[in-house]
Coordinates of C-alpha atoms and ligand atoms in Angstrom, one line a residue:
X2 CA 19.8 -11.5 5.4
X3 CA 17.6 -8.7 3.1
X4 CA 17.6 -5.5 4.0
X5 CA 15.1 -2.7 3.2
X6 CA 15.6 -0.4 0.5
X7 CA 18.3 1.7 0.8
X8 CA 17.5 5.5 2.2
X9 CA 19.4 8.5 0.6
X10 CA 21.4 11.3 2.4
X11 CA 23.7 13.7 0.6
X12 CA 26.8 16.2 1.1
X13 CA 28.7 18.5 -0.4
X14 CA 32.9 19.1 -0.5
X15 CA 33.5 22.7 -1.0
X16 CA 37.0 23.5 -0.4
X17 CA 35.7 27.1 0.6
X18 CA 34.0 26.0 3.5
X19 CA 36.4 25.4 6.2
X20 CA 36.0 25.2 9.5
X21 CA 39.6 24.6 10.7
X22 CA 42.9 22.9 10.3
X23 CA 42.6 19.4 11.4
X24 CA 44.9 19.2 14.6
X25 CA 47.3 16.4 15.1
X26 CA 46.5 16.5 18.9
X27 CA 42.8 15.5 18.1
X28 CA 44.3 11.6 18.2
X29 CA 46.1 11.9 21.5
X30 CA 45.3 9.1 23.6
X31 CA 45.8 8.3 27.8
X32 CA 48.7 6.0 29.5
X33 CA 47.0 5.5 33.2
X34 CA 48.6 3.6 36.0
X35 CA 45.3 1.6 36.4
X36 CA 45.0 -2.1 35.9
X37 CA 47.4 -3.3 32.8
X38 CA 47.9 -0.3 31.0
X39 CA 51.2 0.1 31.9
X40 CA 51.7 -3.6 33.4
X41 CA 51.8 -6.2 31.1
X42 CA 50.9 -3.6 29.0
X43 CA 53.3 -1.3 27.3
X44 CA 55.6 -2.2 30.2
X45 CA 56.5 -5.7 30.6
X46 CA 60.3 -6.3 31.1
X47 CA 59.7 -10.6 31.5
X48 CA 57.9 -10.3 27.9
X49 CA 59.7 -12.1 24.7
X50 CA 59.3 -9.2 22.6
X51 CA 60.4 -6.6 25.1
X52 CA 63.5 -3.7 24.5
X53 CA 66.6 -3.6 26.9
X54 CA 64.0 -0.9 28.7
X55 CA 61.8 -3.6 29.6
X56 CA 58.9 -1.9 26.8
X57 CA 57.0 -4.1 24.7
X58 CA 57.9 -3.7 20.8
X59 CA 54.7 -5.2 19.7
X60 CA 52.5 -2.7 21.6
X61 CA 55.3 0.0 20.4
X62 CA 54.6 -1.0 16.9
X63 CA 50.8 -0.7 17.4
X64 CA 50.6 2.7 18.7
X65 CA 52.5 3.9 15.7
X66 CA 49.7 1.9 13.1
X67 CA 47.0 3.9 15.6
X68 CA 48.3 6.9 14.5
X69 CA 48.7 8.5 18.3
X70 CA 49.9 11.8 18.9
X71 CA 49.9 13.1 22.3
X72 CA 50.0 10.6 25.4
X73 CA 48.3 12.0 28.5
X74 CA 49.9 10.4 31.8
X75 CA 49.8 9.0 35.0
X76 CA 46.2 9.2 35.4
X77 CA 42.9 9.8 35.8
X78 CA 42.0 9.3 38.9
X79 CA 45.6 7.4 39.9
X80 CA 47.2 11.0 39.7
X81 CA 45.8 12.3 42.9
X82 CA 47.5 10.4 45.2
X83 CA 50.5 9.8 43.1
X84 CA 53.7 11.3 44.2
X85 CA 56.0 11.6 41.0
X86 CA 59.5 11.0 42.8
X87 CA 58.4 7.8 43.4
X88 CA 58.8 6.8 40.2
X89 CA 62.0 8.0 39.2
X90 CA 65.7 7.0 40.1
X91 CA 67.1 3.5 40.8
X92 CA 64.5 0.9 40.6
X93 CA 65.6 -1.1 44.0
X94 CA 64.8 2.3 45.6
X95 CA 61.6 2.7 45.1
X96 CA 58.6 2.3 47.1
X97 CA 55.8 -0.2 47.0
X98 CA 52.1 2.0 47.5
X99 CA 48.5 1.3 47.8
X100 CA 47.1 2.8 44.9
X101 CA 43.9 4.2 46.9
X102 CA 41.7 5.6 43.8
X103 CA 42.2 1.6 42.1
X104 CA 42.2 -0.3 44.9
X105 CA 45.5 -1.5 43.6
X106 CA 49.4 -1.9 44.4
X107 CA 51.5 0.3 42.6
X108 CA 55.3 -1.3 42.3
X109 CA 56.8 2.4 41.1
X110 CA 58.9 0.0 38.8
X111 CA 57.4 2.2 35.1
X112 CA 57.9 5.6 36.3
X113 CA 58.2 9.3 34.7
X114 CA 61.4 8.7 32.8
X115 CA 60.3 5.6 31.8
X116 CA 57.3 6.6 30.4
X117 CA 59.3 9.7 28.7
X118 CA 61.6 7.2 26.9
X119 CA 58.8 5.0 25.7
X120 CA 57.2 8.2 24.1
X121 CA 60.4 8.5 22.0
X122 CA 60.0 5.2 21.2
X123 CA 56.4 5.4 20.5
X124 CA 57.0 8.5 18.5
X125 CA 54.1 10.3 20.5
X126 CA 54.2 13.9 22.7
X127 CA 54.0 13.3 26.4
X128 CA 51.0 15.4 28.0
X129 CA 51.8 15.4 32.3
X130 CA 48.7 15.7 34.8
X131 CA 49.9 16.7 38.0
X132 CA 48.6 15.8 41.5
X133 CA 45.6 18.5 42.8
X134 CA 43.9 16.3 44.8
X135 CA 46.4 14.9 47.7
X136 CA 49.3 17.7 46.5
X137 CA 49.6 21.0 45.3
X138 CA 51.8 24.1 44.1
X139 CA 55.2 23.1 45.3
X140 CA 55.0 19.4 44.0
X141 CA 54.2 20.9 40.8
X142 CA 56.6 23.1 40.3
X143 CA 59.0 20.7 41.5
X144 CA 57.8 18.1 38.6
X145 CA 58.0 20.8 36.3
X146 CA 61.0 21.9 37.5
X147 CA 62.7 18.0 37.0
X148 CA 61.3 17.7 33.6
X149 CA 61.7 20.4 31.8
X150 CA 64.9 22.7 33.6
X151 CA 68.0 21.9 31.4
X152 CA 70.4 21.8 34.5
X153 CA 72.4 23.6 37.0
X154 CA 69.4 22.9 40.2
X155 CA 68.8 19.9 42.7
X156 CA 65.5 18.7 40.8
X157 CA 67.0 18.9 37.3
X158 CA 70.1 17.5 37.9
X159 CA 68.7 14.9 39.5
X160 CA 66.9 14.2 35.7
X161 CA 70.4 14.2 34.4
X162 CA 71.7 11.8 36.9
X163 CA 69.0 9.6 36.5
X164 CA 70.4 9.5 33.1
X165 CA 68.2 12.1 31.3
X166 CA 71.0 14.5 29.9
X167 CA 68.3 16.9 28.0
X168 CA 65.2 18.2 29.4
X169 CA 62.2 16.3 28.6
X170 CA 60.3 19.4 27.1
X171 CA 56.8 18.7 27.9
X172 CA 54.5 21.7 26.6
X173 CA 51.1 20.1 27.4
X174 CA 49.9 20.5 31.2
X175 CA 46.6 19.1 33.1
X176 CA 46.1 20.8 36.2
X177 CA 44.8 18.2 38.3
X178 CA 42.3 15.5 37.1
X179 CA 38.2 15.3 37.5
X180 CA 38.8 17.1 40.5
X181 CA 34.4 18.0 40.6
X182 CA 33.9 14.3 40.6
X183 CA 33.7 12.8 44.4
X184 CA 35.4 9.9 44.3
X185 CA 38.2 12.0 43.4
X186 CA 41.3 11.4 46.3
X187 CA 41.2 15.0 47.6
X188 CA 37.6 16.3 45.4
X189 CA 37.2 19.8 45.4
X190 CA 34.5 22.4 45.0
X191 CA 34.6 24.7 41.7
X192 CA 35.7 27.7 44.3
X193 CA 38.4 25.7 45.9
X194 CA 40.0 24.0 42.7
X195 CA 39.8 27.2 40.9
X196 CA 42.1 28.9 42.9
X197 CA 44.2 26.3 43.3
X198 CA 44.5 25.7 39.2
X199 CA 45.1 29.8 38.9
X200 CA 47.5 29.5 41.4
X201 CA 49.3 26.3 40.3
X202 CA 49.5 27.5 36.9
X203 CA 50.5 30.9 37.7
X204 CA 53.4 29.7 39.6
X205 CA 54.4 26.9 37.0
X206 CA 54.3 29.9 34.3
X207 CA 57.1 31.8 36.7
X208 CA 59.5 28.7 35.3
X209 CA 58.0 28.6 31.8
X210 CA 55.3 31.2 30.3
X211 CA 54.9 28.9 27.5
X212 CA 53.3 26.0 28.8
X213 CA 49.9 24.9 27.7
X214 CA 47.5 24.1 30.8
X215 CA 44.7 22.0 31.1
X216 CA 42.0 23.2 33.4
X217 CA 39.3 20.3 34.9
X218 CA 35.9 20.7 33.5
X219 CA 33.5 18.3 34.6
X220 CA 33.7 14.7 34.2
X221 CA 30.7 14.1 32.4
X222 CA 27.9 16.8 31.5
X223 CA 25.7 14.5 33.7
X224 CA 27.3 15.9 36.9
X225 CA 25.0 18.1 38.8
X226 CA 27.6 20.9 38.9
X227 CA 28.3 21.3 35.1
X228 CA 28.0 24.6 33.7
X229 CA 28.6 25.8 36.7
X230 CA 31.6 24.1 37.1
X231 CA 33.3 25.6 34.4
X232 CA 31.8 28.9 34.7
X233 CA 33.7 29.4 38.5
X234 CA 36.8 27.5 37.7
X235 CA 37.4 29.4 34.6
X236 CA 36.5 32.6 36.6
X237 CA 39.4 32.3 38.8
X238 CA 41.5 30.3 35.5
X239 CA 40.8 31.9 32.4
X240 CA 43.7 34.3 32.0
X241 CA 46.2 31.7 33.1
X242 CA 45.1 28.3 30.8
X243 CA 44.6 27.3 27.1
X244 CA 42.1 24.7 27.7
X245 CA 39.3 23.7 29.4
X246 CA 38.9 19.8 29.8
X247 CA 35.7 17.5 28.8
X248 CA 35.2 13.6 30.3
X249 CA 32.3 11.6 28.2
X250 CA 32.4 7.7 28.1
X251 CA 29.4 5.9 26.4
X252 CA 27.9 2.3 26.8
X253 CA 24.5 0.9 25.1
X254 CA 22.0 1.1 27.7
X255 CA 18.9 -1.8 28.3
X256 CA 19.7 -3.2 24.8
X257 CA 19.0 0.4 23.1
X258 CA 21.6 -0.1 20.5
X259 CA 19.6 2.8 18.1
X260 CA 20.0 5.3 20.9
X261 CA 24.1 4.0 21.8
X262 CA 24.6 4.6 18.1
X263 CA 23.4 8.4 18.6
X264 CA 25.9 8.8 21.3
X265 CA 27.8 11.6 19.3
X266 CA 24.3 13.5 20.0
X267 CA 25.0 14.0 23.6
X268 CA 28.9 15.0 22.9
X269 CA 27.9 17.9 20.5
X270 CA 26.0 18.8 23.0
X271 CA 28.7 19.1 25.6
X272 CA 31.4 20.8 23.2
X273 CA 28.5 23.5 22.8
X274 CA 27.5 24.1 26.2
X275 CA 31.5 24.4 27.1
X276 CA 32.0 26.8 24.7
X277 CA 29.4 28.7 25.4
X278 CA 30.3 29.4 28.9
X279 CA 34.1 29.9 28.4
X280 CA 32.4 32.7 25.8
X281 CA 30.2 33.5 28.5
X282 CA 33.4 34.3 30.9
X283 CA 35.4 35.9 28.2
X284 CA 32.6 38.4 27.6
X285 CA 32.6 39.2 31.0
X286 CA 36.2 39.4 31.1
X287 CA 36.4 41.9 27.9
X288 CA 39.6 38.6 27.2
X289 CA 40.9 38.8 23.7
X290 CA 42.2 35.0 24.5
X291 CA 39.4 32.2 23.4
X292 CA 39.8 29.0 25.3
X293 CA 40.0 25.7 23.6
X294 CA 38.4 22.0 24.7
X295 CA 41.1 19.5 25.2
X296 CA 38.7 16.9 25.0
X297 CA 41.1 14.1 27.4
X298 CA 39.0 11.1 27.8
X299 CA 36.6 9.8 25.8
X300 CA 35.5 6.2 24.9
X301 CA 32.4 3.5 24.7
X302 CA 33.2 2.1 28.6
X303 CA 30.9 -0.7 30.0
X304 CA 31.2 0.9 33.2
X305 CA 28.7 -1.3 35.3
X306 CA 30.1 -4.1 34.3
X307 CA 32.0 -6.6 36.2
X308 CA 35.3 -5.8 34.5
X309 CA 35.3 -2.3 35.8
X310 CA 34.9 -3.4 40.2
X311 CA 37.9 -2.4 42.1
X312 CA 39.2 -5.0 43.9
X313 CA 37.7 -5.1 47.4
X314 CA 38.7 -5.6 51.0
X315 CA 42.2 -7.2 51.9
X316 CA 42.4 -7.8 47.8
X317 CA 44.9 -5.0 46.6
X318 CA 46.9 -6.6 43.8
X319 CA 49.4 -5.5 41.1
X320 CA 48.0 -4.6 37.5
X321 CA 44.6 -6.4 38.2
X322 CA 42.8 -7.3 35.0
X323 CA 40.4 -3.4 34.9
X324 CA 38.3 -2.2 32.8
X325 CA 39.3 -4.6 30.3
X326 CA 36.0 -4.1 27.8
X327 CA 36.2 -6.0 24.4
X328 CA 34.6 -4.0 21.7
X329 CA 32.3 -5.3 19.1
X330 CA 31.5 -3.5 16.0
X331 CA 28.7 -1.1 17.1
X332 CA 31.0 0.1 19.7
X333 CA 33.7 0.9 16.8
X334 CA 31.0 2.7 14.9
X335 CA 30.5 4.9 17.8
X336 CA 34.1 5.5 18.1
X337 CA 34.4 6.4 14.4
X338 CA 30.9 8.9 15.0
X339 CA 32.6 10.2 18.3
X340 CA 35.3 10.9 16.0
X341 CA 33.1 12.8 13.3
X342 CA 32.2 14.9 16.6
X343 CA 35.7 15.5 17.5
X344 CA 36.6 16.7 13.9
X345 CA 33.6 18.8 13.1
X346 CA 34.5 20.9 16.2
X347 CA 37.8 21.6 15.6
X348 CA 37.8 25.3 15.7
X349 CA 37.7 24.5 19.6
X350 CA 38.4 21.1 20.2
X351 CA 42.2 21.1 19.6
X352 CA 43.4 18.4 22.0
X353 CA 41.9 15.0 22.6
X354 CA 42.5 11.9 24.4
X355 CA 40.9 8.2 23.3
X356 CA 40.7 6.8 27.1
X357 CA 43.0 4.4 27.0
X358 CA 45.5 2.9 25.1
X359 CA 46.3 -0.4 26.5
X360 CA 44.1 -3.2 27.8
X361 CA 42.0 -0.2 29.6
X362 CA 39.5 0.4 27.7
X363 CA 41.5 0.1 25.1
X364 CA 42.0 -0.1 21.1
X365 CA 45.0 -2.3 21.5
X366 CA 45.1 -5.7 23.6
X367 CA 47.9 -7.7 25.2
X368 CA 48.0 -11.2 27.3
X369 CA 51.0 -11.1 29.6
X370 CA 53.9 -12.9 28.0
X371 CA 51.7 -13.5 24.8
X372 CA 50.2 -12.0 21.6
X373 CA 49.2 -8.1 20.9
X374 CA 46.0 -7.2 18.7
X375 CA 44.0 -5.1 17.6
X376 CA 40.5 -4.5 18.9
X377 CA 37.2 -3.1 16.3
X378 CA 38.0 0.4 18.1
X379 CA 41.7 0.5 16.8
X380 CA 40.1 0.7 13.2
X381 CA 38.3 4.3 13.1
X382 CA 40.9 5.5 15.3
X383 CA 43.8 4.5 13.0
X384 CA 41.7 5.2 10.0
X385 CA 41.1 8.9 11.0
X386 CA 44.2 9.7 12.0
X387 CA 46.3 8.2 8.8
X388 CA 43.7 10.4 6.4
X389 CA 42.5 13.4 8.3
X390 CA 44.4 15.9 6.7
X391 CA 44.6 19.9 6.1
X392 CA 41.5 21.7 6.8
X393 CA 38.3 20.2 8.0
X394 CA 35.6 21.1 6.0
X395 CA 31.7 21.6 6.7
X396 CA 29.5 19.1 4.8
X397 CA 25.9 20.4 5.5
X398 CA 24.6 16.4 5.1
X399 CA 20.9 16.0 4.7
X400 CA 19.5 12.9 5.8
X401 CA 17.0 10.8 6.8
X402 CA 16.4 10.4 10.5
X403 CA 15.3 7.5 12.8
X404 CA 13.7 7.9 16.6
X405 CA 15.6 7.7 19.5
X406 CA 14.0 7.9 23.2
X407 CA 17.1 9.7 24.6
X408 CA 17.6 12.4 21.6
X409 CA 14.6 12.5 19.5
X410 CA 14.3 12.1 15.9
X411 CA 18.8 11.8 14.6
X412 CA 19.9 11.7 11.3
X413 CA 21.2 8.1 10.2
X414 CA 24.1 10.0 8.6
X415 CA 26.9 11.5 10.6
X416 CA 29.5 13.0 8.6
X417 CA 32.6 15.2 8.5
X418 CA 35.3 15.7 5.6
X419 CA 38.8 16.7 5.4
X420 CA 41.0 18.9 2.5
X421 CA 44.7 19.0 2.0
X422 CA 45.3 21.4 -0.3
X423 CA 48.9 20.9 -0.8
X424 CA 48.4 16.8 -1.8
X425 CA 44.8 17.2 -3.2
X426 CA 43.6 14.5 -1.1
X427 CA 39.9 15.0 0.5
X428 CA 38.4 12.2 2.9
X429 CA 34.7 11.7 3.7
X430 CA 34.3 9.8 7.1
X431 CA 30.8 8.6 7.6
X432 CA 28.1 6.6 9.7
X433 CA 25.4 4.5 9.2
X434 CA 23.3 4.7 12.1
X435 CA 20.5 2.9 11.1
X436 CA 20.1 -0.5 12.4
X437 CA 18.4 -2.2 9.4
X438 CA 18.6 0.2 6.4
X439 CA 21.6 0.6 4.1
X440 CA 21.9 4.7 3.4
X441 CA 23.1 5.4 -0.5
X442 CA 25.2 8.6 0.3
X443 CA 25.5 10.8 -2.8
X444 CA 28.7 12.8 -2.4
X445 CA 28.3 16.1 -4.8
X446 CA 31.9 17.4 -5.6
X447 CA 31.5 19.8 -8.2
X448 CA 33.3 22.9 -6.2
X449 CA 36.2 20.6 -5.8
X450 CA 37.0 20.4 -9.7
X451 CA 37.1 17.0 -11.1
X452 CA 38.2 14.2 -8.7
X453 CA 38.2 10.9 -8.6
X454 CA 38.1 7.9 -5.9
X455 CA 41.0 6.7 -4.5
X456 CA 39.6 3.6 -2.4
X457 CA 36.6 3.4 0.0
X458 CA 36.5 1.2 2.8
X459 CA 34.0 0.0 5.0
X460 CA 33.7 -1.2 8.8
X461 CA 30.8 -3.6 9.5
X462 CA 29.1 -7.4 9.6
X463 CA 26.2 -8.9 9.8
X464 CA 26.6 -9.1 13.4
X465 CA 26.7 -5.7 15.1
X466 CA 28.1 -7.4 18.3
X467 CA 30.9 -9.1 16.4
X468 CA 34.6 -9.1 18.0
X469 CA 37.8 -9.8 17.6
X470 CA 39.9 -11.7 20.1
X471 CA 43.7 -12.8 20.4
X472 CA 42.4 -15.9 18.3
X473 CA 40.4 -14.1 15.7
X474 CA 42.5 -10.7 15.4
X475 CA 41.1 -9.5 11.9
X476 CA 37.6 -10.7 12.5
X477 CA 36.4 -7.1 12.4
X478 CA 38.1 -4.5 10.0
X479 CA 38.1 -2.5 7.5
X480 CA 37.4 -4.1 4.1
X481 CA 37.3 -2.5 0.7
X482 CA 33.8 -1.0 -0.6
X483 CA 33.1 -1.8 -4.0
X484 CA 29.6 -0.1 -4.1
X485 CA 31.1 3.3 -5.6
X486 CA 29.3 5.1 -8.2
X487 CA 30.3 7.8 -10.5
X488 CA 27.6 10.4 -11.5
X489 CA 27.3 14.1 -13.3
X490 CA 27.7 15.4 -9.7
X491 CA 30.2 13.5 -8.1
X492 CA 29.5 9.9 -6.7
X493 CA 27.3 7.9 -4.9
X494 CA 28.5 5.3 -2.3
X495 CA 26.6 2.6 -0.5
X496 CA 26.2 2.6 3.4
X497 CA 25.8 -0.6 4.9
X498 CA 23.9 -0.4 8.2
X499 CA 25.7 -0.1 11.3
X500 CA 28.9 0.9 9.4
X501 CA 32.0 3.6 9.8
X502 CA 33.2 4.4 6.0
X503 CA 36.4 6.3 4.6
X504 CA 35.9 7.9 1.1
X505 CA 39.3 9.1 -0.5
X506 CA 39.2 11.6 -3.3
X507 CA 42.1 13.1 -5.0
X508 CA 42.5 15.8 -7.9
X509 CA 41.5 14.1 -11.2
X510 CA 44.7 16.1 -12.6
X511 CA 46.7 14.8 -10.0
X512 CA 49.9 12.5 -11.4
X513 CA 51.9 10.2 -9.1
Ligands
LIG623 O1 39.7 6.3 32.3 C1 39.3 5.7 33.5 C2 38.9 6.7 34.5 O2 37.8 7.5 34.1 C3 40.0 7.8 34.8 O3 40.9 7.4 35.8 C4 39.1 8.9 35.4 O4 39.7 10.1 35.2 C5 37.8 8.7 34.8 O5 36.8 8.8 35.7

């Protein structure tokens, strides 16, 4: 296949043009009780591979290559009509529910401590949402209470009986989940969950003042109550959270693959508009506090497809097969560009969550009893995490554009770079959005000093919709660029279309 002649685009790494530190939390990702997430997911006790606590090693060894940080859990929608003492103390105790926001049955056999000891395993920070929609103050106080209480009540001895000698220290809090969307299990209006956040969060501060709490924002700036949304919950929340949450997923529309690629388009838009009306409150409020965006699900979901249908009717099974998208190389460019987003708006986006980690919508995928792999999402994901370190800096790119119907005219270059000052090291991650057109992306580094390449790698194929499967699990990834240029100014790379790129650069003088 020829392609056209390649375009040109151009950036600059300036070491004095920071934006922010690059924040671990920024590749959190979501453990939902929701098809085989947990099931046959990271929990499958019958599995060949799995641990004395039933948790699969090949799935553990995964999340550490992803790179994962924070772990957000139960749910998503499953949370509001979870009750957490379900899920904990002897197995043969536990109930058997219907699992009303999945259509599902939920066994109760993975509960809370479970899930706490596979995050030590996984070498990832727990994140708890607690139940708004069914449940309210007491029950989550009470969780808090079991958690994180060293000893010496009834709710946190029971931990310690249940064989959890030290608390489990969670720090990071959702107050409730999507709770302005209305299939929600117990939906509320702004009004009505904004008190009931203030209050929940007030009382859960009485037992420790140093939690960080997640306030709902609005599932999807599509819902006819953003903006105002956040502007009454955070009204009756500001003074007593840290972050205000944003929902986005993304899917390529009536074979518009141009305007899927410029998804990232409509998420800038959504970090800007939250900001500006938690600014908007705090002005009102004379608040010294700024509120960050914990950014908690975000993903390319095929959402009206027939993977995603509940079960109906008299069906309500046990870790159906949900949700269960494969990904193809487009979607992992998007990924990789949502994660450009992410990173170029980390003076407010601290906390993130990929939605999900297993099988859901997932980077990683697992057969029951059988193999592990990786799908093409896994790769940007991993990619940005391992390399995205010390401050993130502000490229200014300038590119060519192409036409989109949903956005307009969109640069074919989306960009963001990161500095560690200590090591030296400096990372461009870029996108090609163009369909047909390779981009030849000149990379000026002259404030930087001298520097030189350490490897570039590229994401792509002839075949945009190109996937890996159990059977072909290195089908898509990243393979090494050879295109790499030096020049008076720096160094000139080539873009293929449809592509997600990592540029290394290190100090020239660096040794070692
Ligand atoms: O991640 C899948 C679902 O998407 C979550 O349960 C819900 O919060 C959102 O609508």
């Amino acid at each position: 296949m020829t392609h056209p002649a390649p375009a040109t685009a151009r950036l600059t790494l300036d070491p004095a043009l920071r934006i922010a530190p690059v924040s671990r939390r920024t590749f959190g990702a979501f453990v939902e009780h929701l098809g085989r997430c947990v099931y046959t997911g990271i929990f499958e006790p019958d599995h060949p591979g799995a641990d004395a606590d039933g948790l699969r090693t090949d799935v553990i060894e995964l999340v550490r290559e992803l790179g994962v940080s924070t772990v957000r859990y139960p749910g998503g929608n499953f949370v509001s009509g979870y009750r957490w003492e379900d899920g904990i103390g002897p197995v043969q105790h536990r109930p058997t529910r219907l699992d009303l926001a999945w259509h599902s049955t939920e066994p109760n056999t993975f509960g809370l401590d479970e899930f706490i000891r596979w995050t030590g395993k996984a070498g990832v920070e727990p994140m708890m949402a607690v139940n708004l929609g069914t449940r309210g103050i007491q029950e989550a106080v009470d969780l808090l209470e079991y958690c994180n209480f060293p000893s010496g009540t009834r709710l946190s001895d029971l931990r310690v009986a249940n064989g959890a000698p030290q608390p489990h220290g969670i720090r990071m809090w959702c107050l409730g989940n999507e709770m302005d969307g209305p299939w929600q299990i117990g939906h509320k209006t702004a009004g009505e969950y904004g008190r009931l956040a203030a209050e929940t969060a007030r009382a859960m501060r009485m037992i420790d003042p140093g939690l960080e709490l997640v306030a709902c924002g609005s599932s999807g700036s599509g819902m006819p109550t953003f903006g105002q949304w956040e502007a009454t919950v955070l009204e009756h929340a500001y003074d007593l959270v840290d972050f205000v949450s944003c929902h986005a997923y993304y899917q390529e529309k009536d074979g518009d693959l141009a305007g899927f690629l410029a998804s990232a388009v409509n998420m800038e838009r959504f970090i800007n508009d939250v900001v500006a009306t938690a600014d908007h409150v705090r002005a009102k409020r004379r608040a010294d506090k700024r509120l960050m965006i914990s950014f908690d699900e975000w993903n390319v979901w095929y959402m009206d497809q027939p993977a995603s249908q509940t079960p109906r009717e008299a069906d309500w099974p046990v870790a159906p097969r949900l949700l269960e998208d494969h990904y193809h190389v487009a979607d992992a460019v998007v990924v990789g560009s949502l994660l450009i987003t992410l990173l170029r708006h980390s003076d407010r986006v601290t906390a993130a969550s990929l939605a999900q980690l297993v099988n859901v919508i997932a980077p990683i995928m697992t057969e029951p009893g059988g193999r592990a792999w990786r799908q093409t999402t896994f790769h940007p994901f991993a990619q940005a995490s391992r390399h995205a370190a010390g401050e993130v800096l502000r490229v200014e790119p300038t590119s060519p554009t192409y036409p989109t119907t949903e956005y307009g005219e969109v640069p074919v270059l989306h960009a963001v770079a990161t500095h560690d000052p200590e090591t030296t090291g400096t990372t461009v991650f870029a996108v090609n959005r163009s369909l047909d057109t390779p981009l030849s992306l000149a990379i000026d580094t002259r404030p930087m000093g001298s520097m030189r390449v350490v490897e570039a790698s590229v994401l792509t194929s002839r075949d945009p919709y190109a996937r890996n499967t159990a059977d072909a699990p290195e089908r898509v990834s990243p393979r090494s660029n050879p295109s790499v240029s030096t020049d008076r100014d720096g160094f000139t790379v080539a873009l293929a279309p449809v592509s997600w790129n990592v540029i290394r650069l290190e100090s020239a003088s660096r040794t070692g």
